[in-house]
PDB file of C-alpha atoms in Angstrom:
ATOM      1  CA  MET G  17      -1.293  16.308   0.379  1.00 45.00           C
ATOM      2  CA  ALA G  18      -5.010  16.423  -0.386  1.00 47.00           C
ATOM      3  CA  SER G  19      -5.614  16.182  -4.199  1.00 46.00           C
ATOM      4  CA  GLU G  20      -8.656  17.412  -5.959  1.00 47.00           C
ATOM      5  CA  ALA G  21     -10.342  14.432  -7.470  1.00 46.00           C
ATOM      6  CA  SER G  22     -10.468  14.514 -11.245  1.00 48.00           C
ATOM      7  CA  PRO G  23     -13.960  14.255 -12.779  1.00 54.00           C
ATOM      8  CA  CYS G  24     -12.807  10.991 -14.516  1.00 73.00           C
ATOM      9  CA  LEU G  25     -11.225   9.509 -11.442  1.00 85.00           C
ATOM     10  CA  GLY G  26     -13.171   6.580 -10.183  1.00 89.00           C
ATOM     11  CA  PRO G  27     -13.137   4.864  -6.864  1.00 94.00           C
ATOM     12  CA  PRO G  28      -9.775   3.314  -5.565  1.00 96.00           C
ATOM     13  CA  PRO G  29      -9.178  -0.286  -6.441  1.00 97.00           C
ATOM     14  CA  ASP G  30     -10.967  -2.979  -4.391  1.00 97.00           C
ATOM     15  CA  CYS G  31      -7.945  -5.302  -4.372  1.00 98.00           C
ATOM     16  CA  LEU G  32      -4.270  -5.196  -5.248  1.00 98.00           C
ATOM     17  CA  TRP G  33      -2.171  -8.336  -5.770  1.00 96.00           C
ATOM     18  CA  VAL G  34       1.588  -8.347  -6.079  1.00 94.00           C
ATOM     19  CA  ARG G  35       2.826  -9.267  -9.660  1.00 91.00           C
ATOM     20  CA  ARG G  36       6.499  -8.711  -8.989  1.00 87.00           C
ATOM     21  CA  PRO G  37       8.389  -6.740  -6.414  1.00 85.00           C
ATOM     22  CA  GLY G  38       6.896  -3.198  -6.155  1.00 89.00           C
ATOM     23  CA  ILE G  39       4.293  -3.831  -8.880  1.00 93.00           C
ATOM     24  CA  TYR G  40       0.665  -4.666  -8.103  1.00 96.00           C
ATOM     25  CA  GLU G  41      -2.314  -5.425 -10.238  1.00 97.00           C
ATOM     26  CA  ASP G  42      -5.947  -4.380  -9.435  1.00 97.00           C
ATOM     27  CA  GLU G  43      -9.223  -6.195 -10.174  1.00 97.00           C
ATOM     28  CA  LYS G  44      -9.382  -4.305 -13.525  1.00 96.00           C
ATOM     29  CA  GLY G  45      -6.009  -5.513 -14.663  1.00 96.00           C
ATOM     30  CA  ARG G  46      -4.378  -2.154 -14.176  1.00 96.00           C
ATOM     31  CA  THR G  47      -0.835  -2.038 -12.844  1.00 96.00           C
ATOM     32  CA  TRP G  48       0.199   0.022  -9.783  1.00 97.00           C
ATOM     33  CA  VAL G  49       3.904   0.847  -9.322  1.00 95.00           C
ATOM     34  CA  THR G  50       5.382   1.574  -5.876  1.00 94.00           C
ATOM     35  CA  VAL G  51       7.372   4.813  -6.456  1.00 92.00           C
ATOM     36  CA  VAL G  52       8.153   5.769  -2.858  1.00 90.00           C
ATOM     37  CA  ILE G  53       8.264   3.921   0.444  1.00 88.00           C
ATOM     38  CA  ARG G  54       8.885   5.948   3.622  1.00 87.00           C
ATOM     39  CA  LEU G  55       9.784   4.478   6.883  1.00 83.00           C
ATOM     40  CA  SER G  56       9.534   6.725   9.911  1.00 79.00           C
ATOM     41  CA  PRO G  57       9.291   6.221  13.678  1.00 71.00           C
ATOM     42  CA  SER G  58       5.823   6.218  14.903  1.00 58.00           C
ATOM     43  CA  GLN G  59       4.714   8.969  17.317  1.00 51.00           C
ATOM     44  CA  ARG G  60       3.212   6.374  19.608  1.00 48.00           C
ATOM     45  CA  ALA G  61       5.633   4.572  21.980  1.00 45.00           C
ATOM     46  CA  ARG G  62       4.619   0.989  22.694  1.00 43.00           C
ATOM     47  CA  THR G  63       5.575   1.082  26.328  1.00 42.00           C
ATOM     48  CA  ARG G  64       5.628   4.629  27.786  1.00 47.00           C
ATOM     49  CA  GLY G  65       7.835   5.431  30.654  1.00 48.00           C
ATOM     50  CA  SER G  66      10.088   2.419  30.237  1.00 46.00           C
ATOM     51  CA  SER G  67      13.733   2.842  29.510  1.00 49.00           C
ATOM     52  CA  GLY G  68      13.485   0.193  26.849  1.00 49.00           C
ATOM     53  CA  SER G  69      10.792   2.064  24.930  1.00 48.00           C
ATOM     54  CA  THR G  70      10.595   1.078  21.270  1.00 56.00           C
ATOM     55  CA  ARG G  71       8.716   2.758  18.570  1.00 61.00           C
ATOM     56  CA  GLU G  72       6.961   0.940  15.837  1.00 67.00           C
ATOM     57  CA  PRO G  73       8.013   2.239  12.394  1.00 72.00           C
ATOM     58  CA  SER G  74       5.313   3.868  10.271  1.00 83.00           C
ATOM     59  CA  ILE G  75       5.334   2.917   6.641  1.00 90.00           C
ATOM     60  CA  THR G  76       3.885   5.156   3.861  1.00 93.00           C
ATOM     61  CA  VAL G  77       3.679   3.860   0.346  1.00 94.00           C
ATOM     62  CA  HIS G  78       3.106   6.035  -2.778  1.00 95.00           C
ATOM     63  CA  MET G  79       1.745   4.160  -5.734  1.00 96.00           C
ATOM     64  CA  TRP G  80       1.122   5.297  -9.345  1.00 96.00           C
ATOM     65  CA  GLN G  81      -1.246   3.575 -11.733  1.00 97.00           C
ATOM     66  CA  MET G  82       0.794   3.060 -14.969  1.00 95.00           C
ATOM     67  CA  PRO G  83       1.353   0.399 -17.580  1.00 89.00           C
ATOM     68  CA  VAL G  84       4.453  -1.752 -17.180  1.00 85.00           C
ATOM     69  CA  HIS G  85       6.023  -4.247 -19.607  1.00 75.00           C
ATOM     70  CA  PRO G  86       4.290  -7.612 -19.142  1.00 66.00           C
ATOM     71  CA  GLN G  87       6.261 -10.383 -17.489  1.00 61.00           C
ATOM     72  CA  LYS G  88       5.392 -13.681 -15.951  1.00 58.00           C
ATOM     73  CA  PRO G  89       3.583 -12.981 -12.632  1.00 54.00           C
ATOM     74  CA  LEU G  90       5.313 -14.105  -9.443  1.00 50.00           C
ATOM     75  CA  ARG G  91       4.066 -17.301  -7.863  1.00 54.00           C
ATOM     76  CA  PRO G  92       2.421 -16.617  -4.500  1.00 53.00           C
ATOM     77  CA  GLN G  93       5.037 -16.066  -1.916  1.00 49.00           C
ATOM     78  CA  GLU G  94       5.422 -15.053   1.634  1.00 48.00           C
ATOM     79  CA  PRO G  95       6.032 -11.322   2.037  1.00 45.00           C
ATOM     80  CA  SER G  96       9.403 -12.066   3.719  1.00 43.00           C
ATOM     81  CA  GLU G  97      10.631 -13.671   0.411  1.00 41.00           C
ATOM     82  CA  LEU G  98      10.154 -10.409  -1.502  1.00 36.00           C
ATOM     83  CA  PRO G  99      12.845  -7.756  -1.732  1.00 37.00           C
ATOM     84  CA  LEU G 100      10.254  -5.212  -0.666  1.00 61.00           C
ATOM     85  CA  SER G 101       9.475  -7.354   2.408  1.00 67.00           C
ATOM     86  CA  ARG G 102       7.559  -4.786   4.359  1.00 77.00           C
ATOM     87  CA  LEU G 103       4.857  -4.589   1.651  1.00 89.00           C
ATOM     88  CA  PRO G 104       2.016  -7.155   1.699  1.00 92.00           C
ATOM     89  CA  VAL G 105       1.278  -9.621  -1.145  1.00 93.00           C
ATOM     90  CA  MET G 106      -2.302  -8.381  -1.284  1.00 96.00           C
ATOM     91  CA  TRP G 107      -4.407  -5.406  -0.108  1.00 96.00           C
ATOM     92  CA  GLN G 108      -8.277  -5.582   0.133  1.00 98.00           C
ATOM     93  CA  LEU G 109     -10.301  -2.410   0.431  1.00 97.00           C
ATOM     94  CA  GLU G 110     -12.587  -2.196   3.440  1.00 96.00           C
ATOM     95  CA  PRO G 111     -15.126   0.486   4.547  1.00 93.00           C
ATOM     96  CA  GLY G 112     -13.617   3.632   5.954  1.00 91.00           C
ATOM     97  CA  ARG G 113     -10.972   4.140   3.334  1.00 93.00           C
ATOM     98  CA  ARG G 114      -8.710   1.394   4.725  1.00 96.00           C
ATOM     99  CA  TYR G 115      -7.044  -1.538   3.046  1.00 97.00           C
ATOM    100  CA  ARG G 116      -6.558  -4.881   5.029  1.00 97.00           C
ATOM    101  CA  ALA G 117      -3.303  -6.593   4.062  1.00 96.00           C
ATOM    102  CA  THR G 118      -2.666 -10.346   3.887  1.00 93.00           C
ATOM    103  CA  ASP G 119      -1.018 -10.076   7.355  1.00 90.00           C
ATOM    104  CA  SER G 120      -4.362  -8.542   8.683  1.00 93.00           C
ATOM    105  CA  ARG G 121      -2.739  -5.142   9.221  1.00 93.00           C
ATOM    106  CA  LEU G 122      -4.660  -2.098   8.240  1.00 95.00           C
ATOM    107  CA  TRP G 123      -3.444   0.548   5.828  1.00 96.00           C
ATOM    108  CA  GLU G 124      -5.137   3.968   5.593  1.00 97.00           C
ATOM    109  CA  LEU G 125      -5.876   5.321   2.244  1.00 97.00           C
ATOM    110  CA  VAL G 126      -4.386   8.842   2.827  1.00 96.00           C
ATOM    111  CA  ASP G 127      -4.760  10.160  -0.705  1.00 97.00           C
ATOM    112  CA  HIS G 128      -6.234   8.940  -3.931  1.00 97.00           C
ATOM    113  CA  GLY G 129      -6.124  11.454  -6.700  1.00 96.00           C
ATOM    114  CA  GLN G 130      -4.623  12.413 -10.032  1.00 94.00           C
ATOM    115  CA  VAL G 131      -1.559  14.306 -10.835  1.00 89.00           C
ATOM    116  CA  GLY G 132      -1.667  15.298 -14.517  1.00 90.00           C
ATOM    117  CA  THR G 133      -2.764  12.066 -16.208  1.00 91.00           C
ATOM    118  CA  THR G 134      -1.369   9.762 -13.542  1.00 94.00           C
ATOM    119  CA  GLU G 135      -3.647   8.276 -10.894  1.00 97.00           C
ATOM    120  CA  GLN G 136      -1.945   7.934  -7.529  1.00 97.00           C
ATOM    121  CA  MET G 137      -2.654   6.503  -4.105  1.00 97.00           C
ATOM    122  CA  VAL G 138      -0.876   6.963  -0.753  1.00 97.00           C
ATOM    123  CA  LEU G 139      -1.196   4.248   1.843  1.00 97.00           C
ATOM    124  CA  THR G 140       0.053   4.426   5.447  1.00 95.00           C
ATOM    125  CA  GLN G 141       0.264   1.362   7.700  1.00 93.00           C
ATOM    126  CA  GLN G 142      -1.696   1.776  10.923  1.00 84.00           C
ATOM    127  CA  PRO G 143       0.203   1.134  14.149  1.00 79.00           C
ATOM    128  CA  LEU G 144      -0.747  -2.059  16.054  1.00 75.00           C
ATOM    129  CA  GLY G 145      -3.464  -1.483  18.547  1.00 62.00           C
ATOM    130  CA  THR G 146      -5.295   1.109  16.413  1.00 57.00           C
ATOM    131  CA  GLU G 147      -7.203  -1.424  14.409  1.00 55.00           C
TER     132      GLU G 147
END
C-alpha cells in the first residue's frame, strides 16, 4: 500500500498522545483518528517445533488526520484501562521510520501518505525479539 507522497505532505508526527479512546493528538495539535485496527497471527512462531507453539498477534493500525469535536482530554491512564487496550497511550518517533510506544514496543511506520485531502498513517507493531 505504498502511497505517493503529496508535495504538501510533511514528515510524520514526532509524537502522538491519546486524547480519548481511538483519538490521538500530535505535537502540532492535530488529531489522528484510528479508523482500522487489524489483529492477525504473526508468521513467526515463538517456540518452533513444540506442540504448544503459540503465535504472537500482529497489530496494524490505520490512522487518519482529521479534526474532531473538542472534548475534555482523558487523564493519563494505563493502556489496559482504555477500551482500545492494545493501543499505547503514546507513540514517539525514532530513527528508521519506527515509533516507540509507552510499553517500549516498536511500531513500524508502514505508510505515511495522503488519500485525497486526508493524511494517513499505517503502523504495525513489531513482534517481540525483533527490536
